Short mmCIF file of C-alpha atoms in Angstrom, two decimals:
data_model
loop_
_atom_site.label_atom_id
_atom_site.label_comp_id
_atom_site.label_asym_id
_atom_site.label_seq_id
_atom_site.Cartn_x
_atom_site.Cartn_y
_atom_site.Cartn_z
CA MET A 875 -37.31 9.25 -13.14
CA ARG A 876 -40.98 10.58 -13.50
CA GLY A 877 -40.08 12.54 -16.57
CA ARG A 878 -37.63 11.39 -18.68
CA THR A 879 -34.75 8.56 -18.83
CA GLU A 880 -32.45 8.67 -16.86
CA GLY A 881 -28.51 9.57 -17.88
CA LEU A 882 -28.04 13.33 -19.31
CA PRO A 883 -28.87 14.87 -22.34
CA GLY A 884 -26.74 13.99 -25.13
CA ASP A 885 -25.32 17.31 -25.78
CA VAL A 886 -24.81 17.56 -21.87
CA ILE A 887 -23.09 13.94 -22.15
CA ARG A 888 -20.25 15.54 -24.51
CA ARG A 889 -19.69 18.44 -22.88
CA LEU A 890 -19.39 16.76 -19.46
CA LEU A 891 -17.71 13.58 -20.30
CA GLY A 892 -15.58 13.91 -23.59
CA ALA A 893 -13.96 11.08 -24.78
CA ALA A 894 -13.27 8.16 -22.54
CA GLY A 895 -10.45 5.88 -23.48
CA ALA A 896 -10.62 2.06 -22.43
CA LEU A 897 -8.85 1.50 -19.22
CA ALA A 898 -6.96 -1.27 -18.27
CA LEU A 899 -8.27 -3.06 -15.14
CA PHE A 900 -5.02 -4.92 -13.81
CA ALA A 901 -1.99 -3.40 -12.60
CA SER A 902 0.78 -4.77 -10.65
CA ALA A 903 1.01 -3.86 -7.30
CA CYS A 904 2.13 -5.44 -3.77
CA SER A 905 -0.45 -7.29 -2.16
CA VAL A 906 -1.68 -5.50 0.98
CA GLY A 907 -3.55 -8.53 2.40
CA PRO A 908 -2.86 -12.19 3.87
CA PRO A 909 -1.41 -14.79 0.76
CA GLN A 910 -3.90 -16.44 -0.86
CA PRO A 911 -4.51 -19.62 -2.18
CA SER A 912 -3.99 -19.83 -6.16
CA GLY A 913 -7.03 -18.87 -7.88
CA VAL A 914 -8.49 -16.94 -5.23
CA LYS A 915 -10.26 -13.92 -6.72
CA LEU A 916 -13.29 -11.77 -6.46
CA SER A 917 -15.45 -9.75 -8.62
CA ILE A 918 -17.66 -6.84 -9.23
CA GLY A 919 -20.45 -6.32 -12.02
CA VAL A 920 -21.09 -3.19 -14.08
CA ASP A 921 -24.74 -3.18 -15.26
CA VAL A 922 -25.32 -0.48 -17.62
CA PRO A 923 -26.35 0.12 -21.33
CA LEU A 924 -23.00 -0.33 -23.41
CA THR A 925 -24.49 -0.43 -26.95
CA GLY A 926 -27.65 1.53 -28.44
CA PRO A 927 -28.65 5.70 -27.88
CA GLU A 928 -27.19 5.18 -24.07
CA ALA A 929 -23.68 3.76 -24.95
CA THR A 930 -22.05 6.88 -23.70
CA SER A 931 -23.55 7.01 -20.98
CA GLY A 932 -23.19 3.31 -20.05
CA GLN A 933 -19.11 3.48 -21.16
CA ALA A 934 -18.55 6.13 -18.93
CA VAL A 935 -19.85 4.44 -15.89
CA LEU A 936 -17.63 1.26 -16.76
CA ASP A 937 -14.60 3.47 -17.32
CA ALA A 938 -15.18 5.21 -14.22
CA VAL A 939 -15.47 1.82 -12.07
CA SER A 940 -12.22 0.77 -13.60
CA ARG A 941 -10.12 3.54 -13.33
CA ILE A 942 -11.31 3.39 -9.37
CA ALA A 943 -10.48 -0.62 -9.06
CA ASN A 944 -7.14 0.45 -11.18
CA ASP A 945 -5.80 3.37 -9.79
CA GLU A 946 -7.03 3.36 -6.16
CA TYR A 947 -7.34 -0.33 -5.41
CA HIS A 948 -4.68 -1.48 -8.04
CA GLY A 949 -6.31 -4.33 -8.89
CA ARG A 950 -6.69 -5.85 -5.87
CA ILE A 951 -8.53 -5.78 -2.66
CA GLU A 952 -6.39 -7.06 0.60
CA GLY A 953 -4.33 -9.49 -1.77
CA LEU A 954 -7.07 -10.66 -3.75
CA PRO A 955 -7.46 -10.08 -7.47
CA LEU A 956 -10.24 -8.18 -8.40
CA THR A 957 -12.03 -8.11 -11.89
CA VAL A 958 -14.60 -5.74 -12.77
CA ARG A 959 -17.26 -7.70 -15.22
CA ARG A 960 -19.34 -5.85 -18.04
CA PHE A 961 -22.73 -6.28 -18.68
CA ASP A 962 -24.38 -4.89 -21.19
CA ASP A 963 -28.61 -4.27 -20.48
CA SER A 964 -29.48 -3.51 -23.97
CA ALA A 965 -30.45 -5.62 -26.13
CA ASN A 966 -31.91 -4.97 -29.94
CA ASN A 967 -30.07 -1.47 -29.79
CA ARG A 968 -32.27 -0.13 -27.06
CA ARG A 969 -31.83 -0.32 -23.44
CA ASP A 970 -34.42 -3.82 -22.05
CA PRO A 971 -35.20 -4.69 -18.23
CA ALA A 972 -35.65 -8.04 -19.51
CA GLN A 973 -31.95 -8.43 -20.22
CA GLY A 974 -30.83 -6.64 -16.99
CA GLN A 975 -32.82 -9.63 -15.45
CA ARG A 976 -30.66 -12.54 -17.55
CA ASN A 977 -27.74 -10.30 -16.57
CA LEU A 978 -28.56 -10.87 -13.09
CA ASP A 979 -28.79 -14.59 -13.48
CA ARG A 980 -25.75 -14.42 -15.08
CA MET A 981 -24.05 -12.48 -11.91
CA LEU A 982 -25.65 -14.70 -9.67
CA ALA A 983 -23.99 -18.11 -10.98
CA ASP A 984 -20.67 -16.40 -10.43
CA SER A 985 -19.55 -17.25 -6.96
CA THR A 986 -16.97 -14.45 -6.91
CA LEU A 987 -19.12 -12.04 -7.78
CA VAL A 988 -20.03 -9.94 -4.85
CA GLY A 989 -21.70 -6.64 -6.08
CA VAL A 990 -23.17 -3.99 -8.76
CA VAL A 991 -22.33 -0.90 -9.76
CA GLY A 992 -25.48 -0.23 -11.48
CA PRO A 993 -28.05 -0.05 -13.17
CA LEU A 994 -28.37 3.56 -14.60
CA ASN A 995 -32.03 3.07 -15.28
CA SER A 996 -34.97 3.19 -13.15
CA ASP A 997 -36.88 0.71 -15.49
CA VAL A 998 -33.84 -1.37 -15.17
CA ALA A 999 -33.42 -1.64 -11.82
CA ALA A 1000 -37.51 -2.36 -10.74
CA ALA A 1001 -36.78 -5.69 -13.17
CA GLU A 1002 -33.82 -6.64 -11.39
CA LEU A 1003 -34.23 -5.57 -7.83
CA PRO A 1004 -36.48 -9.08 -7.01
CA ILE A 1005 -33.84 -11.24 -8.15
CA ALA A 1006 -31.04 -9.04 -6.69
CA ASN A 1007 -32.93 -8.92 -3.31
CA ALA A 1008 -33.41 -12.61 -2.79
CA ALA A 1009 -29.73 -13.11 -3.24
CA HIS A 1010 -28.94 -10.60 -0.99
CA LEU A 1011 -26.91 -8.83 -3.67
CA ALA A 1012 -25.94 -5.26 -3.36
CA LEU A 1013 -26.76 -2.76 -6.60
CA VAL A 1014 -25.44 0.54 -6.32
CA SER A 1015 -27.01 2.87 -9.08
CA PRO A 1016 -24.99 5.76 -10.29
CA GLY A 1017 -28.35 6.94 -11.79
CA ALA A 1018 -31.22 5.20 -11.23
CA SER A 1019 -33.76 7.87 -9.27
CA SER A 1020 -37.13 6.85 -9.53
CA ALA A 1021 -39.18 7.66 -6.25
CA CYS A 1022 -40.79 4.15 -6.75
CA LEU A 1023 -37.61 2.16 -6.37
CA THR A 1024 -37.50 3.32 -2.43
CA ARG A 1025 -40.97 5.04 -1.48
CA ASN A 1026 -44.50 4.34 -2.18
CA ALA A 1027 -46.66 6.75 -3.83
CA SER A 1028 -50.14 6.44 -5.60
CA THR A 1029 -48.16 6.34 -9.02
CA CYS A 1030 -46.34 3.45 -8.63
CA ILE A 1031 -47.18 0.52 -10.39
CA ARG A 1032 -44.89 -1.64 -7.80
CA PRO A 1033 -44.44 -1.01 -4.46
CA PRO A 1034 -40.76 -0.33 -2.86
CA ALA A 1035 -41.77 -3.67 -0.69
CA GLU A 1036 -42.85 -5.74 -3.60
CA LEU A 1037 -39.35 -5.13 -5.21
CA ARG A 1038 -37.72 -6.77 -2.06
CA PRO A 1039 -39.21 -10.29 -1.23
CA ALA A 1040 -36.52 -11.50 0.76
CA GLY A 1041 -36.77 -8.12 3.02
CA PRO A 1042 -33.38 -6.09 3.88
CA ASN A 1043 -32.84 -3.47 1.28
CA ASP A 1044 -29.98 -4.43 -1.08
CA PHE A 1045 -30.61 -0.95 -3.41
CA PHE A 1046 -28.20 1.82 -3.01
CA ARG A 1047 -28.24 5.18 -5.12
CA VAL A 1048 -25.98 8.06 -4.96
CA VAL A 1049 -28.32 10.16 -6.89
CA ALA A 1050 -31.54 12.03 -5.27
CA SER A 1051 -35.22 10.47 -5.84
CA ASP A 1052 -36.80 12.45 -8.70
CA ASP A 1053 -39.78 13.55 -6.64
CA LEU A 1054 -37.41 15.76 -4.93
CA GLU A 1055 -37.37 17.82 -8.23
CA PRO A 1056 -40.11 20.25 -7.44
CA ALA A 1057 -38.05 21.47 -4.54
CA ALA A 1058 -35.14 21.79 -6.25
CA LEU A 1059 -36.28 23.93 -9.24
CA LEU A 1060 -38.04 26.44 -6.48
CA GLN A 1061 -35.07 26.60 -4.80
CA TYR A 1062 -32.85 27.63 -7.66
CA ALA A 1063 -35.74 29.68 -9.03
CA THR A 1064 -36.28 31.59 -5.77
CA GLY A 1065 -32.40 31.81 -4.70
CA THR A 1066 -30.79 32.21 -8.29
CA LEU A 1067 -33.67 33.84 -10.62
CA HIS A 1068 -34.58 35.69 -8.09
CA ALA A 1069 -38.42 34.69 -9.04
CA THR A 1070 -41.04 35.17 -6.25
CA ARG A 1071 -44.39 35.11 -7.81
CA PHE A 1072 -45.45 31.88 -10.17
CA ALA A 1073 -47.88 31.23 -12.55
CA VAL A 1074 -48.22 27.20 -12.94
CA ALA A 1075 -50.13 25.52 -15.72
CA SER A 1076 -49.73 22.00 -17.22
CA ASP A 1077 -50.88 20.36 -20.58
CA GLY A 1078 -53.80 18.10 -18.66
CA GLN A 1079 -52.02 15.34 -19.87
CA ASP A 1080 -50.99 12.84 -16.59
CA TYR A 1081 -47.40 13.65 -16.35
CA GLY A 1082 -48.20 17.22 -16.60
CA LYS A 1083 -50.79 17.20 -13.91
CA ALA A 1084 -48.23 15.35 -11.57
CA ALA A 1085 -45.76 17.78 -12.23
CA ARG A 1086 -48.11 21.09 -11.76
CA ALA A 1087 -49.29 19.18 -8.57
CA GLY A 1088 -45.63 18.67 -7.55
CA PHE A 1089 -44.21 22.07 -7.90
CA GLU A 1090 -47.69 23.44 -6.14
CA ALA A 1091 -46.85 21.07 -3.34
CA ALA A 1092 -43.18 22.69 -3.21
CA LEU A 1093 -44.49 26.43 -3.20
CA LYS A 1094 -47.21 25.46 -0.41
CA LYS A 1095 -44.12 23.78 1.67
CA GLY A 1096 -41.94 27.22 0.92
CA GLY A 1097 -45.11 29.03 2.02
CA LEU A 1098 -45.69 30.75 -1.19
CA SER A 1099 -49.07 30.01 -3.81
CA PRO A 1100 -48.97 30.48 -7.13
CA VAL A 1101 -50.85 33.64 -8.35
CA LEU A 1102 -52.54 31.71 -11.46
CA THR A 1103 -52.85 28.00 -12.14
CA SER A 1104 -54.72 26.19 -15.25
CA ASP A 1105 -54.07 23.44 -17.32
CA LEU A 1106 -54.24 24.06 -21.43
CA ASP A 1107 -52.73 22.54 -24.22
CA PRO A 1108 -49.94 24.34 -25.09
CA ASN A 1109 -50.04 23.56 -28.88
CA SER A 1110 -53.20 26.07 -28.91
CA GLN A 1111 -51.75 29.76 -29.54
CA ALA A 1112 -54.69 31.27 -28.13
CA ALA A 1113 -54.96 29.35 -25.10
CA ALA A 1114 -51.04 30.13 -24.31
CA ASP A 1115 -51.70 33.76 -25.14
CA ALA A 1116 -54.78 33.51 -22.79
CA PHE A 1117 -52.71 32.10 -20.21
CA LEU A 1118 -49.76 34.09 -20.31
CA ALA A 1119 -51.81 37.63 -20.10
CA ASP A 1120 -53.73 36.28 -17.26
CA ALA A 1121 -50.57 35.69 -15.76
CA LYS A 1122 -48.74 38.86 -16.29
CA THR A 1123 -51.81 40.73 -15.11
CA ALA A 1124 -51.68 38.49 -11.89
CA GLY A 1125 -48.05 39.73 -11.26
CA ALA A 1126 -46.30 36.40 -12.33
CA ASP A 1127 -42.82 37.06 -12.47
CA ALA A 1128 -41.91 33.34 -13.91
CA VAL A 1129 -43.61 30.57 -15.62
CA PHE A 1130 -43.75 26.63 -14.73
CA PHE A 1131 -45.57 24.85 -17.15
CA GLY A 1132 -45.62 20.57 -16.84
CA GLY A 1133 -45.46 18.47 -19.60
CA ARG A 1134 -43.43 16.97 -21.81
CA ASP A 1135 -41.22 18.58 -24.16
CA ALA A 1136 -42.46 16.03 -27.53
CA GLY A 1137 -46.53 17.36 -26.32
CA GLY A 1138 -45.71 20.93 -27.02
CA ALA A 1139 -44.49 22.05 -23.39
CA CYS A 1140 -42.10 24.56 -24.42
CA LYS A 1141 -44.09 26.32 -27.13
CA VAL A 1142 -45.34 28.52 -23.84
CA ARG A 1143 -42.40 29.73 -23.46
CA LEU A 1144 -42.13 31.22 -27.09
CA ARG A 1145 -45.22 33.12 -26.61
CA MET A 1146 -43.98 34.57 -23.38
CA GLN A 1147 -42.08 36.91 -25.28
CA GLY A 1148 -45.09 39.34 -25.88
CA PRO A 1149 -46.52 39.65 -22.35
CA PHE A 1150 -43.24 38.94 -20.37
CA GLY A 1151 -40.44 39.74 -22.80
CA THR A 1152 -36.92 37.78 -22.18
CA THR A 1153 -36.41 37.76 -18.79
CA ALA A 1154 -39.21 36.26 -17.32
CA PRO A 1155 -37.90 32.41 -16.48
CA PHE A 1156 -39.87 29.66 -18.04
CA LEU A 1157 -39.56 26.43 -15.70
CA THR A 1158 -40.39 23.14 -16.29
CA GLU A 1159 -39.54 19.59 -15.09
CA SER A 1160 -36.87 17.42 -16.69
CA GLY A 1161 -39.67 15.67 -18.59
CA ALA A 1162 -39.10 18.34 -21.07
CA MET A 1163 -35.69 18.51 -21.09
CA GLY A 1164 -34.75 17.32 -25.02
CA ALA A 1165 -34.24 18.79 -27.98
CA THR A 1166 -37.66 18.95 -28.86
CA CYS A 1167 -37.98 21.43 -26.06
CA LEU A 1168 -35.06 23.99 -27.36
CA LYS A 1169 -36.30 23.60 -31.11
CA ASP A 1170 -40.11 25.02 -29.86
CA ALA A 1171 -38.71 27.32 -28.06
CA GLY A 1172 -36.49 29.35 -30.72
CA GLY A 1173 -35.31 32.16 -29.53
CA MET A 1174 -36.69 32.29 -26.01
CA ALA A 1175 -34.79 29.02 -25.24
CA PRO A 1176 -32.24 30.58 -22.75
CA GLY A 1177 -34.62 31.29 -20.52
CA VAL A 1178 -36.04 27.48 -20.01
CA TYR A 1179 -34.49 26.02 -16.71
CA SER A 1180 -34.99 22.85 -15.18
CA VAL A 1181 -33.28 20.29 -12.84
CA MET A 1182 -32.25 16.69 -13.30
CA ALA A 1183 -31.09 14.52 -9.98
CA GLY A 1184 -27.07 14.14 -9.60
CA THR A 1185 -23.63 16.28 -10.26
CA GLY A 1186 -24.15 16.74 -13.72
CA SER A 1187 -21.46 14.35 -14.42
CA VAL A 1188 -22.13 10.62 -14.97
CA SER A 1189 -18.82 9.55 -14.59
CA GLN A 1190 -18.58 11.41 -11.06
CA GLN A 1191 -21.43 9.81 -10.04
CA ALA A 1192 -19.93 6.21 -11.18
CA GLU A 1193 -17.32 7.01 -9.55
CA THR A 1194 -19.05 7.64 -6.08
CA ALA A 1195 -20.69 4.53 -6.36
CA ALA A 1196 -17.61 2.52 -6.94
CA ARG A 1197 -16.14 3.85 -4.19
CA VAL A 1198 -19.00 2.81 -1.92
CA LEU A 1199 -19.16 -0.53 -3.24
CA LEU A 1200 -14.92 -1.17 -3.12
CA ARG A 1201 -15.07 0.44 0.11
CA ALA A 1202 -18.08 -2.07 1.51
CA VAL A 1203 -16.15 -5.21 -0.25
CA THR A 1204 -12.92 -4.45 1.38
CA ALA A 1205 -14.66 -3.82 4.88
CA ALA A 1206 -16.52 -7.58 4.35
CA VAL A 1207 -13.28 -9.58 2.90
CA LYS A 1208 -11.25 -8.16 6.45
CA ALA A 1209 -14.51 -8.94 8.43
CA ASP A 1210 -13.87 -12.47 6.77
CA GLY A 1211 -10.20 -13.04 7.12
CA GLY A 1212 -9.24 -12.53 4.01
CA ASN A 1213 -11.49 -14.96 2.05
CA VAL A 1214 -14.32 -13.72 -0.69
CA PRO A 1215 -17.04 -12.67 1.38
CA ALA A 1216 -20.76 -13.47 1.61
CA ARG A 1217 -23.12 -11.35 -0.42
CA GLU A 1218 -25.10 -10.48 2.46
CA ASP A 1219 -21.58 -8.87 4.48
CA VAL A 1220 -20.85 -6.99 1.33
CA ARG A 1221 -25.10 -5.43 1.23
CA LEU A 1222 -24.39 -4.92 4.89
CA ALA A 1223 -21.07 -3.53 4.63
CA VAL A 1224 -22.69 -0.54 2.04
CA SER A 1225 -25.70 0.03 4.05
CA ARG A 1226 -23.24 1.18 7.03
CA SER A 1227 -21.76 3.65 4.33
CA THR A 1228 -21.06 7.08 5.53
CA ASP A 1229 -19.52 8.82 2.07
CA PRO A 1230 -22.57 8.91 1.38
CA ARG A 1231 -24.93 7.74 4.28
CA PHE A 1232 -28.11 6.01 2.97
CA ASP A 1233 -31.53 5.55 4.84
CA LEU A 1234 -33.10 2.31 5.36
CA ALA A 1235 -34.47 2.66 1.77
CA GLY A 1236 -31.22 2.65 -0.16
CA ASP A 1237 -31.90 6.73 -0.65
CA THR A 1238 -28.60 9.12 -0.38
CA ALA A 1239 -28.57 11.78 2.11
CA ASP A 1240 -26.51 13.62 -0.32
CA ARG A 1241 -29.03 15.38 -2.21
CA VAL A 1242 -27.66 17.10 -5.16
CA PHE A 1243 -29.45 18.22 -8.42
CA THR A 1244 -28.18 19.90 -11.30
CA ALA A 1245 -29.99 23.27 -12.53
CA TYR A 1246 -29.88 23.24 -16.41
CA GLN A 1247 -30.49 26.22 -18.92
CA GLY A 1248 -31.57 26.01 -22.41
CA GLN A 1249 -29.49 27.33 -25.24
CA ALA A 1250 -29.50 26.95 -28.76
CA THR A 1251 -26.55 24.96 -28.85
CA GLY A 1252 -28.49 22.44 -26.07
CA TRP A 1253 -29.16 22.05 -21.88
CA VAL A 1254 -26.11 23.67 -20.43
CA PRO A 1255 -25.50 22.84 -16.66
CA ALA A 1256 -25.97 26.53 -14.84
CA ALA A 1257 -25.49 25.37 -11.02
CA GLN A 1258 -25.67 22.71 -8.53
CA VAL A 1259 -28.57 22.87 -6.03
CA ARG A 1260 -28.19 20.80 -2.62
CA LEU A 1261 -31.33 19.83 -0.66
#
């Protein structure tokens, strides 16, 4: 994502995932396909962080994929025994794109491995994509939302075409791209919070200015104009107070501020109490969604709102990704007469998915975001937003 590492804030993960027990992958079942020679099997990979600070999210993905493989496919596809192989893309207790690349090398060395659920994060996806693309290996991500993975922009370090040296797209994601965050946030603000007049500002840093520009573009597309715009240092009480006083005078009923939580973005929310009271919403992008934001907002935290791509549940997103991949594997096995299919056949079958549909770049047509509200206890899901 543009603002923060994919995956949910820790408090949200604990609320939505709960404790997930290890799942047995294989269950005895009658073969639904033609008899196979002894030893013939196929496998899929799950490439996520399984150690380090993101291990909770990664384990939720692995458990969800295993659950679908076991409960819905009974450990077999068209009579072929199915193995779910786990790959940890963390190293030295943190997520590591280079480890993701090493994982890809291991996957490609396994001729039975025909597709992957993952990666979960955009930086790992960018590192893995060229390797996977050259081998026509389908990657179905439950969480990597960076727009630069599918569409070119001036802020992208590497254009999408460079990530796909072999040509045909092999990266698909079941979450919307993060460049749609401003539109989702605006839709929630106007439709649910009933805000109509927005004061828009940023901390003047690169991320903050980009966030401000994105929200202003969403306003323009929606036929609205900000009542006030500014760049200011959120750590300066005088600067924040002056901006908020001007915003109140201009008739604003909501404030958008672009910046990161570590940079003090949500200190502006705390200063809103004077001119605005407690009811006017404070909007920010996902780059500010952290514990620091809520701490800085203090007692005003319940009026802070943001959005993040996805349903709000890593498990649900992983289940969707698993179903997409396993339906594609099933179709490819059938088309290949019950044999282990070529990776290209699986990639092609994923591209033809109808639930959800993907565009040519691999973006889902199901553009769902979750709106979050700040609370003293953490970020709480407030509603889903569909674009």
